[in-house]
């Protein structure tokens, strides 16, 4: 939400597992208000639960749409487990894969039920920011990419 400069001023997180004073409550509220995320049921967000790769594809595809980022690609790869991708996620998985933001594993499987790793999410968010540079808000995206690069250098002890 923050990386893509998404806002929804009147948003409020109304999930039992998202305390109003939690550091992430505003982000959950904005993402929910913009239709990027939904709860795991009507009253719970799923705080602390792992997220599957297919759900990551759905969330980040919706985030790109909300940010006005055009995801384009000629053709998505065909994954060996493609028939197992949930109906609600299939179009978003294809869109993200066709745009080159998501790929399968070495066995050509999307591994839809595997938990998304922090590295996978970071990679896709970084690539979305890169697309933002090309399509929407060059200045904001360049600031975010520069910040991400600076953080990488600091973590590596190079800055």
PDB file of C-alpha atoms in Angstrom:
ATOM      1  CA  UNK A   1       0.000   0.000   0.000  1.00  0.00           C
ATOM      2  CA  UNK A   2       2.660   2.479   1.040  1.00  0.00           C
ATOM      3  CA  UNK A   3       5.111   1.489  -1.686  1.00  0.00           C
ATOM      4  CA  UNK A   4       2.464   2.113  -4.348  1.00  0.00           C
ATOM      5  CA  UNK A   5       1.266   5.331  -2.657  1.00  0.00           C
ATOM      6  CA  UNK A   6      -2.269   3.988  -2.273  1.00  0.00           C
ATOM      7  CA  UNK A   7      -4.654   5.822   0.022  1.00  0.00           C
ATOM      8  CA  UNK A   8      -8.239   5.601   1.202  1.00  0.00           C
ATOM      9  CA  UNK A   9      -8.801   8.360   3.781  1.00  0.00           C
ATOM     10  CA  UNK A  10     -11.967   6.941   5.350  1.00  0.00           C
ATOM     11  CA  UNK A  11     -10.799   3.329   5.487  1.00  0.00           C
ATOM     12  CA  UNK A  12     -11.089   1.422   8.754  1.00  0.00           C
ATOM     13  CA  UNK A  13      -9.922  -2.116   9.495  1.00  0.00           C
ATOM     14  CA  UNK A  14     -12.903  -3.969  10.883  1.00  0.00           C
ATOM     15  CA  UNK A  15     -11.385  -7.370  11.497  1.00  0.00           C
ATOM     16  CA  UNK A  16     -11.343  -8.976  14.937  1.00  0.00           C
ATOM     17  CA  UNK A  17      -7.677  -9.934  14.523  1.00  0.00           C
ATOM     18  CA  UNK A  18      -6.487  -6.455  13.476  1.00  0.00           C
ATOM     19  CA  UNK A  19      -6.264  -4.248  16.570  1.00  0.00           C
ATOM     20  CA  UNK A  20      -6.938  -0.573  15.825  1.00  0.00           C
ATOM     21  CA  UNK A  21      -3.565   0.393  17.292  1.00  0.00           C
ATOM     22  CA  UNK A  22      -1.567  -2.230  15.375  1.00  0.00           C
ATOM     23  CA  UNK A  23       1.184  -0.753  13.187  1.00  0.00           C
ATOM     24  CA  UNK A  24      -0.346  -2.480  10.137  1.00  0.00           C
ATOM     25  CA  UNK A  25      -4.007  -1.599  10.802  1.00  0.00           C
ATOM     26  CA  UNK A  26      -4.021   1.381   8.431  1.00  0.00           C
ATOM     27  CA  UNK A  27      -2.447  -0.662   5.624  1.00  0.00           C
ATOM     28  CA  UNK A  28      -4.976  -3.468   6.064  1.00  0.00           C
ATOM     29  CA  UNK A  29      -7.810  -0.923   6.107  1.00  0.00           C
ATOM     30  CA  UNK A  30      -6.649   0.815   2.931  1.00  0.00           C
ATOM     31  CA  UNK A  31      -6.022  -2.460   1.098  1.00  0.00           C
ATOM     32  CA  UNK A  32      -9.436  -3.757   2.157  1.00  0.00           C
ATOM     33  CA  UNK A  33     -11.195  -0.523   1.177  1.00  0.00           C
ATOM     34  CA  UNK A  34      -9.553  -0.584  -2.269  1.00  0.00           C
ATOM     35  CA  UNK A  35     -10.517  -4.229  -2.811  1.00  0.00           C
ATOM     36  CA  UNK A  36      -6.920  -5.446  -2.773  1.00  0.00           C
ATOM     37  CA  UNK A  37      -7.445  -7.821   0.147  1.00  0.00           C
ATOM     38  CA  UNK A  38     -10.365  -9.436   1.847  1.00  0.00           C
ATOM     39  CA  UNK A  39     -10.477 -11.319   5.086  1.00  0.00           C
ATOM     40  CA  UNK A  40     -10.179 -15.073   5.443  1.00  0.00           C
ATOM     41  CA  UNK A  41     -13.807 -14.814   6.558  1.00  0.00           C
ATOM     42  CA  UNK A  42     -16.248 -12.001   7.341  1.00  0.00           C
ATOM     43  CA  UNK A  43     -14.634 -11.087  10.660  1.00  0.00           C
ATOM     44  CA  UNK A  44     -10.974 -12.149  10.414  1.00  0.00           C
ATOM     45  CA  UNK A  45      -8.177 -10.862   8.244  1.00  0.00           C
ATOM     46  CA  UNK A  46      -5.829 -13.776   8.873  1.00  0.00           C
ATOM     47  CA  UNK A  47      -3.117 -11.847  10.699  1.00  0.00           C
ATOM     48  CA  UNK A  48      -0.052 -14.014  11.155  1.00  0.00           C
ATOM     49  CA  UNK A  49      -1.186 -16.689   8.710  1.00  0.00           C
ATOM     50  CA  UNK A  50       1.048 -17.601   5.784  1.00  0.00           C
ATOM     51  CA  UNK A  51      -0.040 -16.514   2.332  1.00  0.00           C
ATOM     52  CA  UNK A  52      -0.049 -18.844  -0.652  1.00  0.00           C
ATOM     53  CA  UNK A  53       1.633 -17.999  -3.927  1.00  0.00           C
ATOM     54  CA  UNK A  54      -1.732 -17.866  -5.696  1.00  0.00           C
ATOM     55  CA  UNK A  55      -3.073 -15.431  -3.091  1.00  0.00           C
ATOM     56  CA  UNK A  56       0.090 -13.337  -3.457  1.00  0.00           C
ATOM     57  CA  UNK A  57      -0.633 -13.150  -7.196  1.00  0.00           C
ATOM     58  CA  UNK A  58      -4.217 -12.013  -6.554  1.00  0.00           C
ATOM     59  CA  UNK A  59      -3.247  -9.378  -3.993  1.00  0.00           C
ATOM     60  CA  UNK A  60      -0.388  -7.907  -6.005  1.00  0.00           C
ATOM     61  CA  UNK A  61      -2.411  -7.931  -9.231  1.00  0.00           C
ATOM     62  CA  UNK A  62      -5.197  -6.010  -7.484  1.00  0.00           C
ATOM     63  CA  UNK A  63      -2.623  -3.635  -5.976  1.00  0.00           C
ATOM     64  CA  UNK A  64      -1.212  -2.950  -9.430  1.00  0.00           C
ATOM     65  CA  UNK A  65      -4.728  -2.239 -10.714  1.00  0.00           C
ATOM     66  CA  UNK A  66      -5.416   0.097  -7.783  1.00  0.00           C
ATOM     67  CA  UNK A  67      -2.161   1.944  -8.490  1.00  0.00           C
ATOM     68  CA  UNK A  68      -2.968   2.279 -12.185  1.00  0.00           C
ATOM     69  CA  UNK A  69      -0.026   0.116 -13.230  1.00  0.00           C
ATOM     70  CA  UNK A  70      -0.587  -1.582 -16.558  1.00  0.00           C
ATOM     71  CA  UNK A  71       0.515  -5.203 -16.524  1.00  0.00           C
ATOM     72  CA  UNK A  72       1.132  -6.389 -20.032  1.00  0.00           C
ATOM     73  CA  UNK A  73       2.697  -9.441 -21.529  1.00  0.00           C
ATOM     74  CA  UNK A  74       2.417 -11.528 -24.618  1.00  0.00           C
ATOM     75  CA  UNK A  75       1.763 -14.908 -23.132  1.00  0.00           C
ATOM     76  CA  UNK A  76       2.016 -16.469 -19.711  1.00  0.00           C
ATOM     77  CA  UNK A  77       3.948 -19.683 -19.288  1.00  0.00           C
ATOM     78  CA  UNK A  78       1.942 -22.861 -18.898  1.00  0.00           C
ATOM     79  CA  UNK A  79       2.518 -24.331 -15.464  1.00  0.00           C
ATOM     80  CA  UNK A  80       2.243 -28.080 -14.906  1.00  0.00           C
ATOM     81  CA  UNK A  81      -0.119 -27.408 -11.987  1.00  0.00           C
ATOM     82  CA  UNK A  82      -2.145 -24.782 -13.841  1.00  0.00           C
ATOM     83  CA  UNK A  83      -5.372 -26.801 -13.634  1.00  0.00           C
ATOM     84  CA  UNK A  84      -5.073 -26.739  -9.838  1.00  0.00           C
ATOM     85  CA  UNK A  85      -4.983 -22.945  -9.547  1.00  0.00           C
ATOM     86  CA  UNK A  86      -8.188 -21.751  -7.858  1.00  0.00           C
ATOM     87  CA  UNK A  87     -10.769 -20.130 -10.121  1.00  0.00           C
ATOM     88  CA  UNK A  88     -10.596 -16.844  -8.184  1.00  0.00           C
ATOM     89  CA  UNK A  89      -6.817 -16.671  -8.723  1.00  0.00           C
ATOM     90  CA  UNK A  90      -6.358 -18.051 -12.245  1.00  0.00           C
ATOM     91  CA  UNK A  91      -6.650 -14.779 -14.178  1.00  0.00           C
ATOM     92  CA  UNK A  92      -4.374 -12.912 -11.756  1.00  0.00           C
ATOM     93  CA  UNK A  93      -1.736 -15.661 -11.813  1.00  0.00           C
ATOM     94  CA  UNK A  94      -1.784 -15.568 -15.624  1.00  0.00           C
ATOM     95  CA  UNK A  95      -1.636 -11.767 -15.719  1.00  0.00           C
ATOM     96  CA  UNK A  96       1.289 -11.595 -13.288  1.00  0.00           C
ATOM     97  CA  UNK A  97       3.159 -14.401 -15.062  1.00  0.00           C
ATOM     98  CA  UNK A  98       2.594 -12.892 -18.526  1.00  0.00           C
ATOM     99  CA  UNK A  99       3.982  -9.585 -17.248  1.00  0.00           C
ATOM    100  CA  UNK A 100       7.087 -11.412 -16.045  1.00  0.00           C
ATOM    101  CA  UNK A 101       6.413 -10.695 -12.373  1.00  0.00           C
ATOM    102  CA  UNK A 102       5.872 -14.301 -11.278  1.00  0.00           C
ATOM    103  CA  UNK A 103       7.370 -17.528 -12.490  1.00  0.00           C
ATOM    104  CA  UNK A 104       7.245 -21.192 -11.698  1.00  0.00           C
ATOM    105  CA  UNK A 105       9.817 -23.359 -10.029  1.00  0.00           C
ATOM    106  CA  UNK A 106      12.426 -25.580 -11.669  1.00  0.00           C
ATOM    107  CA  UNK A 107       9.763 -28.244 -12.299  1.00  0.00           C
ATOM    108  CA  UNK A 108       7.641 -25.732 -14.264  1.00  0.00           C
ATOM    109  CA  UNK A 109       5.046 -25.709 -11.479  1.00  0.00           C
ATOM    110  CA  UNK A 110       3.560 -22.532 -10.098  1.00  0.00           C
ATOM    111  CA  UNK A 111       3.436 -24.155  -6.656  1.00  0.00           C
ATOM    112  CA  UNK A 112       0.185 -22.371  -5.928  1.00  0.00           C
ATOM    113  CA  UNK A 113      -0.351 -23.764  -2.429  1.00  0.00           C
ATOM    114  CA  UNK A 114       3.215 -23.103  -1.267  1.00  0.00           C
ATOM    115  CA  UNK A 115       3.642 -20.194   1.093  1.00  0.00           C
ATOM    116  CA  UNK A 116       5.055 -17.094  -0.543  1.00  0.00           C
ATOM    117  CA  UNK A 117       8.437 -16.225   0.883  1.00  0.00           C
ATOM    118  CA  UNK A 118       9.452 -12.728   1.910  1.00  0.00           C
ATOM    119  CA  UNK A 119      11.985 -12.803  -0.927  1.00  0.00           C
ATOM    120  CA  UNK A 120       9.297 -13.641  -3.497  1.00  0.00           C
ATOM    121  CA  UNK A 121       7.018 -10.862  -2.275  1.00  0.00           C
ATOM    122  CA  UNK A 122       9.914  -8.387  -2.172  1.00  0.00           C
ATOM    123  CA  UNK A 123      10.888  -9.296  -5.734  1.00  0.00           C
ATOM    124  CA  UNK A 124       7.366  -8.764  -7.080  1.00  0.00           C
ATOM    125  CA  UNK A 125       6.902  -5.475  -5.203  1.00  0.00           C
ATOM    126  CA  UNK A 126      10.277  -4.284  -6.513  1.00  0.00           C
ATOM    127  CA  UNK A 127       9.254  -5.209 -10.073  1.00  0.00           C
ATOM    128  CA  UNK A 128       5.912  -3.424  -9.607  1.00  0.00           C
ATOM    129  CA  UNK A 129       7.809  -0.317  -8.535  1.00  0.00           C
ATOM    130  CA  UNK A 130       9.958  -0.693 -11.616  1.00  0.00           C
ATOM    131  CA  UNK A 131       6.804  -0.804 -13.761  1.00  0.00           C
ATOM    132  CA  UNK A 132       5.542   2.274 -11.959  1.00  0.00           C
ATOM    133  CA  UNK A 133       8.658   4.051 -13.190  1.00  0.00           C
ATOM    134  CA  UNK A 134       7.725   3.123 -16.739  1.00  0.00           C
ATOM    135  CA  UNK A 135       3.987   3.684 -16.576  1.00  0.00           C
ATOM    136  CA  UNK A 136       2.779   5.972 -13.851  1.00  0.00           C
ATOM    137  CA  UNK A 137       4.662   8.024 -11.328  1.00  0.00           C
ATOM    138  CA  UNK A 138       8.330   8.107 -12.213  1.00  0.00           C
ATOM    139  CA  UNK A 139       9.396  10.399  -9.379  1.00  0.00           C
ATOM    140  CA  UNK A 140       7.649   8.458  -6.576  1.00  0.00           C
ATOM    141  CA  UNK A 141       8.824   5.106  -7.923  1.00  0.00           C
ATOM    142  CA  UNK A 142      12.400   6.296  -8.304  1.00  0.00           C
ATOM    143  CA  UNK A 143      12.361   7.445  -4.672  1.00  0.00           C
ATOM    144  CA  UNK A 144      11.017   4.062  -3.563  1.00  0.00           C
ATOM    145  CA  UNK A 145      13.487   2.115  -5.727  1.00  0.00           C
ATOM    146  CA  UNK A 146      16.344   4.278  -4.426  1.00  0.00           C
ATOM    147  CA  UNK A 147      15.188   3.645  -0.854  1.00  0.00           C
ATOM    148  CA  UNK A 148      14.972  -0.110  -1.512  1.00  0.00           C
ATOM    149  CA  UNK A 149      18.441  -0.124  -3.045  1.00  0.00           C
ATOM    150  CA  UNK A 150      19.840   1.853  -0.117  1.00  0.00           C
ATOM    151  CA  UNK A 151      18.268  -0.642   2.294  1.00  0.00           C
ATOM    152  CA  UNK A 152      19.836  -3.531   0.363  1.00  0.00           C
ATOM    153  CA  UNK A 153      23.244  -1.867   0.525  1.00  0.00           C
ATOM    154  CA  UNK A 154      22.855  -1.205   4.255  1.00  0.00           C
ATOM    155  CA  UNK A 155      21.835  -4.803   4.943  1.00  0.00           C
ATOM    156  CA  UNK A 156      24.819  -6.014   2.924  1.00  0.00           C
ATOM    157  CA  UNK A 157      27.066  -3.664   4.903  1.00  0.00           C
ATOM    158  CA  UNK A 158      28.037  -1.754   1.771  1.00  0.00           C
ATOM    159  CA  UNK A 159      26.669   1.648   2.799  1.00  0.00           C
TER     160      UNK A 159
END
